[in-house]
Amino acid sequence: MKKIKVNLGKNSYNILICSNELDKLGPCLKRLNIGKDAVIVTNPGIKKLFGSKIKKALVPSGFNIRFETVPDGERAKSEKECLRLLNNISIFDAQRRVFIIALGGGVVGDLAGFTASIYKRGVPYVQVPTTLLSQVDSAIGGKTAIDLSVGKNLVGAFYQPKLVFSDISFLKSLPEKEIVSGLAEVIKYGIIKSPGLFSFVEKNYMAILNRDKKCLNRIVYECSLIKAGIIEKDEMDNKNVRVMLNLGHTIGHAIEAAADYRRSYNHGQAVALGILSSVYIAEKMGLLAETVGQRIKNTIKNIGLPVKLKNVSLRNILSAQSRDKKFIHGKNRFVLPAGIGRAVVKEGIPESLVKKAIQSLYESKKR
């Protein structure tokens, strides 16, 4: 088991990375002394796959267990689901010492974390991520949120977990599409911070897609280490450091919102398209050599992520992008690649260039 400490003073916590060691979760939680009554927020598919294993891991350590299932996909991050979850927790919470476990991917983590942040003005929560995307990215850092109809993650809070327990054996059950989706975030980390990580994915993507244990261990550990270092420098995203994690997300989130959070594009696919739009802008601004941009595009394509956009309205994407919470003083703000391992933040990108970048993602009529 590998351990990474996220040093945030009173909000510090550990990221534990392991394989087939779920039996250690109970003792780990017991040492945290955060309560004995665990509300496990998950979706029906994850509960069916891992519910009994989680129960078996926790009950011997003296924990009371209650499962709360939420719908699969982004629709779980709604006001309705959040209020339903809060009411159900309050019923269970009578004369108990409740804490919350997020068992699932990024959607479950966001919803469970936000619910924990507002229930009784804050109760402890733990992340047990079950997807590659959540293990390398969303489970770490304390950004919690739900969506509004006009945009993603518009209601949220910074609220750090007490532990992130990443067991890569969960990834064996993932459909290939979900592994591919998670790799979009891994590519992001390579572009903003680690040429070595990018090259590793570039050369070993087939082994990763085949769920090679050593490869998965490496990418989960390296991404977790990078994100922990960024969070330590800028926990509340107000020092222009954490913003680097938004590479691909400005347009990516707009694509998700414009598609009404349907299954047309999952988060990783939308982020990949967002990265490509950022590559386009960076090239046009003279920040990125076209040869490097092509290398990024080739890696995204080889992995199986989309490089073209279909069946989503340009007008709706532009409208969603205009409501993005990353706007500063009325100006848009983009993270742009300036090489492999380096990114820069630029504000006030001309709307005409943003529009052209999104247009570049669409299939040519000739094809």
mmCIF file of C-alpha atoms in Angstrom:
data_model
loop_
_atom_site.group_PDB
_atom_site.id
_atom_site.type_symbol
_atom_site.label_atom_id
_atom_site.label_comp_id
_atom_site.label_asym_id
_atom_site.label_seq_id
_atom_site.Cartn_x
_atom_site.Cartn_y
_atom_site.Cartn_z
ATOM 1 C CA MET A 1 0.000 0.000 0.000
ATOM 2 C CA LYS A 2 1.325 3.428 -1.006
ATOM 3 C CA LYS A 3 0.514 6.520 1.036
ATOM 4 C CA ILE A 4 0.462 10.144 -0.061
ATOM 5 C CA LYS A 5 -0.247 12.793 2.547
ATOM 6 C CA VAL A 6 -2.111 15.904 1.473
ATOM 7 C CA ASN A 7 -0.685 18.521 3.850
ATOM 8 C CA LEU A 8 -3.419 21.066 4.574
ATOM 9 C CA GLY A 9 -2.975 21.759 8.275
ATOM 10 C CA LYS A 10 -6.145 20.798 10.143
ATOM 11 C CA ASN A 11 -7.638 19.582 6.834
ATOM 12 C CA SER A 12 -4.780 17.157 6.072
ATOM 13 C CA TYR A 13 -5.567 13.600 5.001
ATOM 14 C CA ASN A 14 -3.988 10.562 3.384
ATOM 15 C CA ILE A 15 -4.461 9.033 -0.044
ATOM 16 C CA LEU A 16 -3.975 5.273 0.186
ATOM 17 C CA ILE A 17 -3.295 3.398 -3.060
ATOM 18 C CA CYS A 18 -3.476 -0.385 -3.019
ATOM 19 C CA SER A 19 -4.763 -3.468 -4.808
ATOM 20 C CA ASN A 20 -7.105 -6.101 -3.347
ATOM 21 C CA GLU A 21 -6.760 -4.667 0.150
ATOM 22 C CA LEU A 22 -10.332 -3.627 0.858
ATOM 23 C CA ASP A 23 -10.170 -5.559 4.140
ATOM 24 C CA LYS A 24 -7.939 -2.772 5.473
ATOM 25 C CA LEU A 25 -10.599 -0.085 4.997
ATOM 26 C CA GLY A 26 -12.369 -0.840 8.283
ATOM 27 C CA PRO A 27 -9.248 -0.551 10.479
ATOM 28 C CA CYS A 28 -8.214 2.612 8.593
ATOM 29 C CA LEU A 29 -11.578 4.248 9.273
ATOM 30 C CA LYS A 30 -11.558 3.129 12.897
ATOM 31 C CA ARG A 31 -8.237 4.906 13.447
ATOM 32 C CA LEU A 32 -9.746 8.124 12.077
ATOM 33 C CA ASN A 33 -12.357 8.135 14.883
ATOM 34 C CA ILE A 34 -14.937 9.942 12.728
ATOM 35 C CA GLY A 35 -17.980 7.959 13.874
ATOM 36 C CA LYS A 36 -19.477 4.466 13.864
ATOM 37 C CA ASP A 37 -22.466 5.006 11.605
ATOM 38 C CA ALA A 38 -21.542 4.969 7.933
ATOM 39 C CA VAL A 39 -23.906 6.198 5.234
ATOM 40 C CA ILE A 40 -22.554 4.732 2.011
ATOM 41 C CA VAL A 41 -23.623 6.772 -1.004
ATOM 42 C CA THR A 42 -23.394 4.789 -4.221
ATOM 43 C CA ASN A 43 -25.338 3.831 -7.339
ATOM 44 C CA PRO A 44 -27.191 0.547 -7.948
ATOM 45 C CA GLY A 45 -24.510 -0.940 -10.195
ATOM 46 C CA ILE A 46 -21.665 -0.287 -7.758
ATOM 47 C CA LYS A 47 -23.742 -1.541 -4.835
ATOM 48 C CA LYS A 48 -24.438 -4.779 -6.680
ATOM 49 C CA LEU A 49 -20.762 -5.269 -7.489
ATOM 50 C CA PHE A 50 -19.146 -4.171 -4.242
ATOM 51 C CA GLY A 51 -21.827 -3.622 -1.584
ATOM 52 C CA SER A 52 -21.303 -6.930 0.173
ATOM 53 C CA LYS A 53 -17.519 -6.540 0.063
ATOM 54 C CA ILE A 54 -17.716 -3.100 1.645
ATOM 55 C CA LYS A 55 -20.068 -4.365 4.332
ATOM 56 C CA LYS A 56 -17.746 -7.283 5.030
ATOM 57 C CA ALA A 57 -14.826 -4.867 5.300
ATOM 58 C CA LEU A 58 -16.551 -2.499 7.747
ATOM 59 C CA VAL A 59 -18.858 -4.503 10.029
ATOM 60 C CA PRO A 60 -16.037 -6.437 11.789
ATOM 61 C CA SER A 61 -14.559 -3.065 12.819
ATOM 62 C CA GLY A 62 -17.795 -2.127 14.587
ATOM 63 C CA PHE A 63 -19.455 0.093 11.983
ATOM 64 C CA ASN A 64 -23.187 0.343 11.369
ATOM 65 C CA ILE A 65 -23.934 0.496 7.655
ATOM 66 C CA ARG A 66 -26.674 2.164 5.633
ATOM 67 C CA PHE A 67 -26.604 2.275 1.850
ATOM 68 C CA GLU A 68 -28.115 5.220 -0.005
ATOM 69 C CA THR A 69 -28.365 4.645 -3.742
ATOM 70 C CA VAL A 70 -28.564 7.457 -6.255
ATOM 71 C CA PRO A 71 -29.162 7.300 -10.022
ATOM 72 C CA ASP A 72 -26.315 6.404 -12.319
ATOM 73 C CA GLY A 73 -24.718 9.259 -14.234
ATOM 74 C CA GLU A 74 -24.724 13.034 -13.965
ATOM 75 C CA ARG A 75 -28.452 13.201 -13.185
ATOM 76 C CA ALA A 76 -27.576 12.165 -9.626
ATOM 77 C CA LYS A 77 -26.013 15.601 -9.093
ATOM 78 C CA SER A 78 -29.333 17.438 -8.971
ATOM 79 C CA GLU A 79 -31.029 19.540 -6.317
ATOM 80 C CA LYS A 80 -33.745 16.888 -6.057
ATOM 81 C CA GLU A 81 -31.326 14.030 -5.383
ATOM 82 C CA CYS A 82 -29.327 16.096 -2.921
ATOM 83 C CA LEU A 83 -32.416 16.986 -0.869
ATOM 84 C CA ARG A 84 -33.653 13.392 -0.960
ATOM 85 C CA LEU A 85 -30.265 12.214 0.277
ATOM 86 C CA LEU A 86 -30.202 14.778 3.085
ATOM 87 C CA ASN A 87 -33.650 13.742 4.293
ATOM 88 C CA ASN A 88 -32.770 10.045 4.253
ATOM 89 C CA ILE A 89 -29.560 10.667 6.177
ATOM 90 C CA SER A 90 -31.422 12.709 8.780
ATOM 91 C CA ILE A 91 -33.838 9.821 9.377
ATOM 92 C CA PHE A 92 -30.951 7.381 9.862
ATOM 93 C CA ASP A 93 -29.031 9.874 12.004
ATOM 94 C CA ALA A 94 -31.282 9.787 15.072
ATOM 95 C CA GLN A 95 -28.997 9.384 18.111
ATOM 96 C CA ARG A 96 -26.100 8.325 15.910
ATOM 97 C CA ARG A 97 -22.674 9.612 14.941
ATOM 98 C CA VAL A 98 -22.894 9.707 11.183
ATOM 99 C CA PHE A 99 -20.199 9.998 8.552
ATOM 100 C CA ILE A 100 -20.493 9.537 4.802
ATOM 101 C CA ILE A 101 -18.627 7.235 2.431
ATOM 102 C CA ALA A 102 -18.620 8.071 -1.272
ATOM 103 C CA LEU A 103 -18.427 4.701 -3.027
ATOM 104 C CA GLY A 104 -18.301 5.263 -6.772
ATOM 105 C CA GLY A 105 -16.994 7.579 -9.453
ATOM 106 C CA GLY A 106 -16.803 11.328 -9.741
ATOM 107 C CA VAL A 107 -20.550 11.931 -9.715
ATOM 108 C CA VAL A 108 -21.052 10.002 -6.485
ATOM 109 C CA GLY A 109 -18.009 11.686 -4.951
ATOM 110 C CA ASP A 110 -19.221 15.175 -5.851
ATOM 111 C CA LEU A 111 -22.744 14.580 -4.549
ATOM 112 C CA ALA A 112 -21.715 12.747 -1.372
ATOM 113 C CA GLY A 113 -19.017 15.305 -0.579
ATOM 114 C CA PHE A 114 -21.362 18.255 -1.072
ATOM 115 C CA THR A 115 -24.045 16.569 1.031
ATOM 116 C CA ALA A 116 -21.479 15.987 3.787
ATOM 117 C CA SER A 117 -20.436 19.645 3.627
ATOM 118 C CA ILE A 118 -23.950 21.002 4.262
ATOM 119 C CA TYR A 119 -25.552 18.359 6.491
ATOM 120 C CA LYS A 120 -25.437 19.715 10.054
ATOM 121 C CA ARG A 121 -22.978 22.318 8.712
ATOM 122 C CA GLY A 122 -20.525 19.547 7.945
ATOM 123 C CA VAL A 123 -20.006 15.881 8.816
ATOM 124 C CA PRO A 124 -16.919 13.795 7.965
ATOM 125 C CA TYR A 125 -16.742 11.949 4.682
ATOM 126 C CA VAL A 126 -14.417 9.469 3.009
ATOM 127 C CA GLN A 127 -13.761 8.869 -0.659
ATOM 128 C CA VAL A 128 -13.621 5.273 -1.898
ATOM 129 C CA PRO A 129 -13.295 5.875 -5.660
ATOM 130 C CA THR A 130 -14.161 3.004 -7.966
ATOM 131 C CA THR A 131 -13.322 4.503 -11.392
ATOM 132 C CA LEU A 132 -10.021 5.487 -12.932
ATOM 133 C CA LEU A 133 -11.205 9.075 -13.354
ATOM 134 C CA SER A 134 -12.104 9.409 -9.681
ATOM 135 C CA GLN A 135 -8.941 7.683 -8.459
ATOM 136 C CA VAL A 136 -6.620 9.914 -10.481
ATOM 137 C CA ASP A 137 -8.556 13.149 -10.074
ATOM 138 C CA SER A 138 -12.007 13.867 -8.701
ATOM 139 C CA ALA A 139 -11.748 12.065 -5.338
ATOM 140 C CA ILE A 140 -8.800 14.257 -4.350
ATOM 141 C CA GLY A 141 -8.908 17.923 -3.465
ATOM 142 C CA GLY A 142 -12.220 18.578 -1.755
ATOM 143 C CA LYS A 143 -14.145 20.174 -4.610
ATOM 144 C CA THR A 144 -17.744 19.080 -4.110
ATOM 145 C CA ALA A 145 -20.769 20.171 -6.105
ATOM 146 C CA ILE A 146 -24.132 19.572 -7.707
ATOM 147 C CA ASP A 147 -25.330 20.823 -11.081
ATOM 148 C CA LEU A 148 -27.935 23.350 -12.139
ATOM 149 C CA SER A 149 -29.828 23.104 -15.400
ATOM 150 C CA VAL A 150 -27.727 25.890 -16.942
ATOM 151 C CA GLY A 151 -24.317 24.535 -15.975
ATOM 152 C CA LYS A 152 -22.199 21.978 -14.201
ATOM 153 C CA ASN A 153 -20.939 22.272 -10.602
ATOM 154 C CA LEU A 154 -22.510 25.696 -10.043
ATOM 155 C CA VAL A 155 -23.526 24.885 -6.449
ATOM 156 C CA GLY A 156 -20.660 23.549 -4.404
ATOM 157 C CA ALA A 157 -18.163 23.848 -1.587
ATOM 158 C CA PHE A 158 -14.531 23.189 -0.776
ATOM 159 C CA TYR A 159 -14.745 20.357 1.736
ATOM 160 C CA GLN A 160 -11.846 17.962 2.201
ATOM 161 C CA PRO A 161 -12.370 14.242 2.836
ATOM 162 C CA LYS A 162 -10.848 12.521 5.834
ATOM 163 C CA LEU A 163 -9.350 9.791 3.639
ATOM 164 C CA VAL A 164 -9.103 8.728 0.016
ATOM 165 C CA PHE A 165 -8.901 4.939 -0.306
ATOM 166 C CA SER A 166 -7.999 3.986 -3.892
ATOM 167 C CA ASP A 167 -7.993 0.244 -4.477
ATOM 168 C CA ILE A 168 -7.166 -0.364 -8.134
ATOM 169 C CA SER A 169 -8.810 -3.795 -8.025
ATOM 170 C CA PHE A 170 -12.095 -1.888 -8.425
ATOM 171 C CA LEU A 171 -10.967 -1.009 -11.941
ATOM 172 C CA LYS A 172 -11.132 -4.626 -13.129
ATOM 173 C CA SER A 173 -14.913 -4.385 -13.373
ATOM 174 C CA LEU A 174 -14.959 -1.132 -15.345
ATOM 175 C CA PRO A 175 -16.141 -1.117 -18.957
ATOM 176 C CA GLU A 176 -13.358 -0.077 -21.323
ATOM 177 C CA LYS A 177 -15.214 3.179 -22.026
ATOM 178 C CA GLU A 178 -14.724 4.185 -18.380
ATOM 179 C CA ILE A 179 -11.013 3.374 -18.435
ATOM 180 C CA VAL A 180 -10.711 5.458 -21.604
ATOM 181 C CA SER A 181 -12.637 8.287 -19.945
ATOM 182 C CA GLY A 182 -10.289 8.327 -16.963
ATOM 183 C CA LEU A 183 -7.281 8.536 -19.233
ATOM 184 C CA ALA A 184 -8.414 11.994 -20.361
ATOM 185 C CA GLU A 185 -7.553 13.271 -16.885
ATOM 186 C CA VAL A 186 -4.260 11.374 -16.913
ATOM 187 C CA ILE A 187 -3.361 13.057 -20.209
ATOM 188 C CA LYS A 188 -4.269 16.379 -18.608
ATOM 189 C CA TYR A 189 -1.790 15.785 -15.778
ATOM 190 C CA GLY A 190 0.920 14.878 -18.247
ATOM 191 C CA ILE A 191 0.344 18.054 -20.259
ATOM 192 C CA ILE A 192 0.283 20.435 -17.290
ATOM 193 C CA LYS A 193 2.983 18.882 -15.136
ATOM 194 C CA SER A 194 4.719 15.694 -16.228
ATOM 195 C CA PRO A 195 6.325 14.931 -19.608
ATOM 196 C CA GLY A 196 7.293 11.517 -18.208
ATOM 197 C CA LEU A 197 3.705 10.624 -17.380
ATOM 198 C CA PHE A 198 2.504 11.763 -20.801
ATOM 199 C CA SER A 199 5.173 9.681 -22.549
ATOM 200 C CA PHE A 200 4.306 6.673 -20.399
ATOM 201 C CA VAL A 201 0.654 6.836 -21.443
ATOM 202 C CA GLU A 202 1.649 7.538 -25.043
ATOM 203 C CA LYS A 203 3.749 4.365 -25.150
ATOM 204 C CA ASN A 204 1.773 2.050 -22.853
ATOM 205 C CA TYR A 205 -1.863 2.879 -23.528
ATOM 206 C CA MET A 206 -2.662 -0.653 -24.732
ATOM 207 C CA ALA A 207 -1.376 -2.186 -21.493
ATOM 208 C CA ILE A 208 -3.358 0.385 -19.503
ATOM 209 C CA LEU A 209 -6.530 -0.391 -21.462
ATOM 210 C CA ASN A 210 -5.887 -4.075 -20.707
ATOM 211 C CA ARG A 211 -5.789 -3.104 -16.990
ATOM 212 C CA ASP A 212 -2.159 -4.019 -16.409
ATOM 213 C CA LYS A 213 -1.744 -3.785 -12.641
ATOM 214 C CA LYS A 214 1.687 -2.133 -12.669
ATOM 215 C CA CYS A 215 0.597 0.466 -15.226
ATOM 216 C CA LEU A 216 -2.570 1.327 -13.294
ATOM 217 C CA ASN A 217 -0.631 1.567 -10.042
ATOM 218 C CA ARG A 218 1.829 3.951 -11.631
ATOM 219 C CA ILE A 219 -0.678 6.317 -13.196
ATOM 220 C CA VAL A 220 -2.946 6.437 -10.123
ATOM 221 C CA TYR A 221 0.039 7.118 -7.883
ATOM 222 C CA GLU A 222 1.641 9.749 -10.137
ATOM 223 C CA CYS A 223 -1.606 11.629 -10.776
ATOM 224 C CA SER A 224 -2.487 11.535 -7.077
ATOM 225 C CA LEU A 225 0.961 12.846 -6.178
ATOM 226 C CA ILE A 226 0.710 15.687 -8.699
ATOM 227 C CA LYS A 227 -2.753 16.696 -7.572
ATOM 228 C CA ALA A 228 -1.824 16.514 -3.882
ATOM 229 C CA GLY A 229 1.087 18.887 -4.534
ATOM 230 C CA ILE A 230 -1.147 21.350 -6.361
ATOM 231 C CA ILE A 231 -3.869 21.221 -3.683
ATOM 232 C CA GLU A 232 -1.315 21.874 -0.957
ATOM 233 C CA LYS A 233 -0.291 25.113 -2.681
ATOM 234 C CA ASP A 234 -3.800 26.321 -3.484
ATOM 235 C CA GLU A 235 -6.518 24.533 -1.509
ATOM 236 C CA MET A 236 -9.223 27.127 -2.213
ATOM 237 C CA ASP A 237 -8.330 27.763 -5.864
ATOM 238 C CA ASN A 238 -7.511 31.436 -5.290
ATOM 239 C CA LYS A 239 -3.756 31.563 -5.954
ATOM 240 C CA ASN A 240 -3.735 30.806 -9.685
ATOM 241 C CA VAL A 241 -2.112 27.401 -9.049
ATOM 242 C CA ARG A 242 -5.043 24.995 -8.812
ATOM 243 C CA VAL A 243 -6.571 26.574 -11.900
ATOM 244 C CA MET A 244 -4.092 24.493 -13.955
ATOM 245 C CA LEU A 245 -6.286 21.472 -13.207
ATOM 246 C CA ASN A 246 -8.965 23.039 -15.403
ATOM 247 C CA LEU A 247 -7.160 22.272 -18.661
ATOM 248 C CA GLY A 248 -9.864 21.053 -21.039
ATOM 249 C CA HIS A 249 -12.653 21.665 -18.551
ATOM 250 C CA THR A 250 -13.910 25.069 -19.675
ATOM 251 C CA ILE A 251 -15.142 23.798 -23.028
ATOM 252 C CA GLY A 252 -15.530 20.260 -21.669
ATOM 253 C CA HIS A 253 -18.099 21.310 -19.083
ATOM 254 C CA ALA A 254 -19.896 23.406 -21.703
ATOM 255 C CA ILE A 255 -20.160 20.349 -23.973
ATOM 256 C CA GLU A 256 -21.628 18.313 -21.125
ATOM 257 C CA ALA A 257 -24.165 21.034 -20.307
ATOM 258 C CA ALA A 258 -25.070 21.546 -23.981
ATOM 259 C CA ALA A 259 -25.687 17.805 -24.296
ATOM 260 C CA ASP A 260 -27.979 18.068 -21.242
ATOM 261 C CA TYR A 261 -25.720 15.616 -19.385
ATOM 262 C CA ARG A 262 -26.942 12.745 -21.531
ATOM 263 C CA ARG A 263 -24.708 9.808 -22.327
ATOM 264 C CA SER A 264 -23.604 11.404 -25.605
ATOM 265 C CA TYR A 265 -20.354 12.455 -23.949
ATOM 266 C CA ASN A 266 -19.179 11.400 -20.529
ATOM 267 C CA HIS A 267 -16.889 13.655 -18.515
ATOM 268 C CA GLY A 268 -13.614 12.240 -19.816
ATOM 269 C CA GLN A 269 -14.740 12.398 -23.427
ATOM 270 C CA ALA A 270 -15.871 16.005 -22.995
ATOM 271 C CA VAL A 271 -12.563 16.919 -21.306
ATOM 272 C CA ALA A 272 -10.629 15.348 -24.189
ATOM 273 C CA LEU A 273 -12.528 17.533 -26.646
ATOM 274 C CA GLY A 274 -11.925 20.489 -24.341
ATOM 275 C CA ILE A 275 -8.185 19.763 -24.369
ATOM 276 C CA LEU A 276 -8.223 19.721 -28.168
ATOM 277 C CA SER A 277 -10.012 23.083 -28.267
ATOM 278 C CA SER A 278 -7.344 24.454 -25.910
ATOM 279 C CA VAL A 279 -4.646 23.064 -28.203
ATOM 280 C CA TYR A 280 -6.268 24.902 -31.122
ATOM 281 C CA ILE A 281 -6.316 28.201 -29.220
ATOM 282 C CA ALA A 282 -2.733 27.729 -28.006
ATOM 283 C CA GLU A 283 -1.502 27.049 -31.524
ATOM 284 C CA LYS A 284 -3.294 30.092 -32.941
ATOM 285 C CA MET A 285 -1.809 32.265 -30.174
ATOM 286 C CA GLY A 286 1.705 30.986 -30.867
ATOM 287 C CA LEU A 287 2.005 29.259 -27.502
ATOM 288 C CA LEU A 288 2.238 25.691 -28.775
ATOM 289 C CA ALA A 289 4.074 24.159 -31.716
ATOM 290 C CA GLU A 290 1.789 22.330 -34.133
ATOM 291 C CA THR A 291 3.961 19.227 -33.879
ATOM 292 C CA VAL A 292 3.306 19.093 -30.127
ATOM 293 C CA GLY A 293 -0.386 19.727 -30.674
ATOM 294 C CA GLN A 294 -0.500 16.836 -33.137
ATOM 295 C CA ARG A 295 1.230 14.608 -30.602
ATOM 296 C CA ILE A 296 -1.496 15.412 -28.066
ATOM 297 C CA LYS A 297 -4.221 14.787 -30.632
ATOM 298 C CA ASN A 298 -2.668 11.470 -31.696
ATOM 299 C CA THR A 299 -2.478 10.253 -28.091
ATOM 300 C CA ILE A 300 -6.094 11.196 -27.440
ATOM 301 C CA LYS A 301 -7.178 9.426 -30.630
ATOM 302 C CA ASN A 302 -5.066 6.299 -30.013
ATOM 303 C CA ILE A 303 -6.576 5.841 -26.568
ATOM 304 C CA GLY A 304 -10.061 5.872 -28.030
ATOM 305 C CA LEU A 305 -11.183 9.296 -26.867
ATOM 306 C CA PRO A 306 -13.124 11.437 -29.362
ATOM 307 C CA VAL A 307 -11.346 13.969 -31.530
ATOM 308 C CA LYS A 308 -14.505 15.149 -33.281
ATOM 309 C CA LEU A 309 -17.761 16.510 -31.886
ATOM 310 C CA LYS A 310 -21.198 15.379 -33.072
ATOM 311 C CA ASN A 311 -24.843 15.954 -32.254
ATOM 312 C CA VAL A 312 -24.338 18.893 -29.882
ATOM 313 C CA SER A 313 -25.348 22.418 -30.852
ATOM 314 C CA LEU A 314 -22.567 24.983 -31.220
ATOM 315 C CA ARG A 315 -24.963 27.661 -29.996
ATOM 316 C CA ASN A 316 -25.718 25.666 -26.832
ATOM 317 C CA ILE A 317 -22.026 25.077 -26.155
ATOM 318 C CA LEU A 318 -21.248 28.796 -26.491
ATOM 319 C CA SER A 319 -24.190 29.642 -24.241
ATOM 320 C CA ALA A 320 -23.061 27.177 -21.557
ATOM 321 C CA GLN A 321 -19.471 28.365 -21.837
ATOM 322 C CA SER A 322 -20.565 31.962 -21.264
ATOM 323 C CA ARG A 323 -22.011 30.934 -17.887
ATOM 324 C CA ASP A 324 -18.854 29.134 -16.823
ATOM 325 C CA LYS A 325 -17.825 29.885 -13.248
ATOM 326 C CA LYS A 326 -14.198 30.270 -14.382
ATOM 327 C CA PHE A 327 -14.994 33.756 -15.707
ATOM 328 C CA ILE A 328 -13.025 36.378 -13.767
ATOM 329 C CA HIS A 329 -14.240 39.999 -13.676
ATOM 330 C CA GLY A 330 -16.323 39.354 -16.767
ATOM 331 C CA LYS A 331 -13.412 37.820 -18.693
ATOM 332 C CA ASN A 332 -13.120 34.220 -19.749
ATOM 333 C CA ARG A 333 -10.141 32.284 -18.451
ATOM 334 C CA PHE A 334 -8.516 29.355 -20.205
ATOM 335 C CA VAL A 335 -5.710 27.002 -19.277
ATOM 336 C CA LEU A 336 -3.663 26.500 -22.426
ATOM 337 C CA PRO A 337 -0.882 23.993 -23.131
ATOM 338 C CA ALA A 338 2.511 25.565 -23.806
ATOM 339 C CA GLY A 339 4.275 22.227 -24.259
ATOM 340 C CA ILE A 340 4.215 18.776 -22.722
ATOM 341 C CA GLY A 341 4.599 19.426 -19.008
ATOM 342 C CA ARG A 342 3.789 23.133 -19.094
ATOM 343 C CA ALA A 343 0.572 25.139 -19.234
ATOM 344 C CA VAL A 344 -0.323 28.805 -18.899
ATOM 345 C CA VAL A 345 -3.432 30.720 -17.891
ATOM 346 C CA LYS A 346 -4.816 33.302 -20.291
ATOM 347 C CA GLU A 347 -7.760 35.633 -19.706
ATOM 348 C CA GLY A 348 -9.911 37.486 -22.191
ATOM 349 C CA ILE A 349 -9.490 35.122 -25.129
ATOM 350 C CA PRO A 350 -11.408 36.672 -28.068
ATOM 351 C CA GLU A 351 -14.832 35.075 -28.398
ATOM 352 C CA SER A 352 -14.231 34.685 -32.129
ATOM 353 C CA LEU A 353 -11.205 32.467 -31.398
ATOM 354 C CA VAL A 354 -13.127 30.440 -28.808
ATOM 355 C CA LYS A 355 -15.889 29.897 -31.359
ATOM 356 C CA LYS A 356 -13.392 28.788 -34.024
ATOM 357 C CA ALA A 357 -11.799 26.395 -31.538
ATOM 358 C CA ILE A 358 -15.138 24.727 -30.867
ATOM 359 C CA GLN A 359 -16.021 24.714 -34.561
ATOM 360 C CA SER A 360 -12.768 22.899 -35.258
ATOM 361 C CA LEU A 361 -14.101 19.950 -33.253
ATOM 362 C CA TYR A 362 -17.036 19.244 -35.544
ATOM 363 C CA GLU A 363 -16.995 16.639 -38.266
ATOM 364 C CA SER A 364 -16.345 18.108 -41.701
ATOM 365 C CA LYS A 365 -19.421 17.978 -43.942
ATOM 366 C CA LYS A 366 -17.291 16.319 -46.593
ATOM 367 C CA ARG A 367 -16.797 13.376 -44.282
#
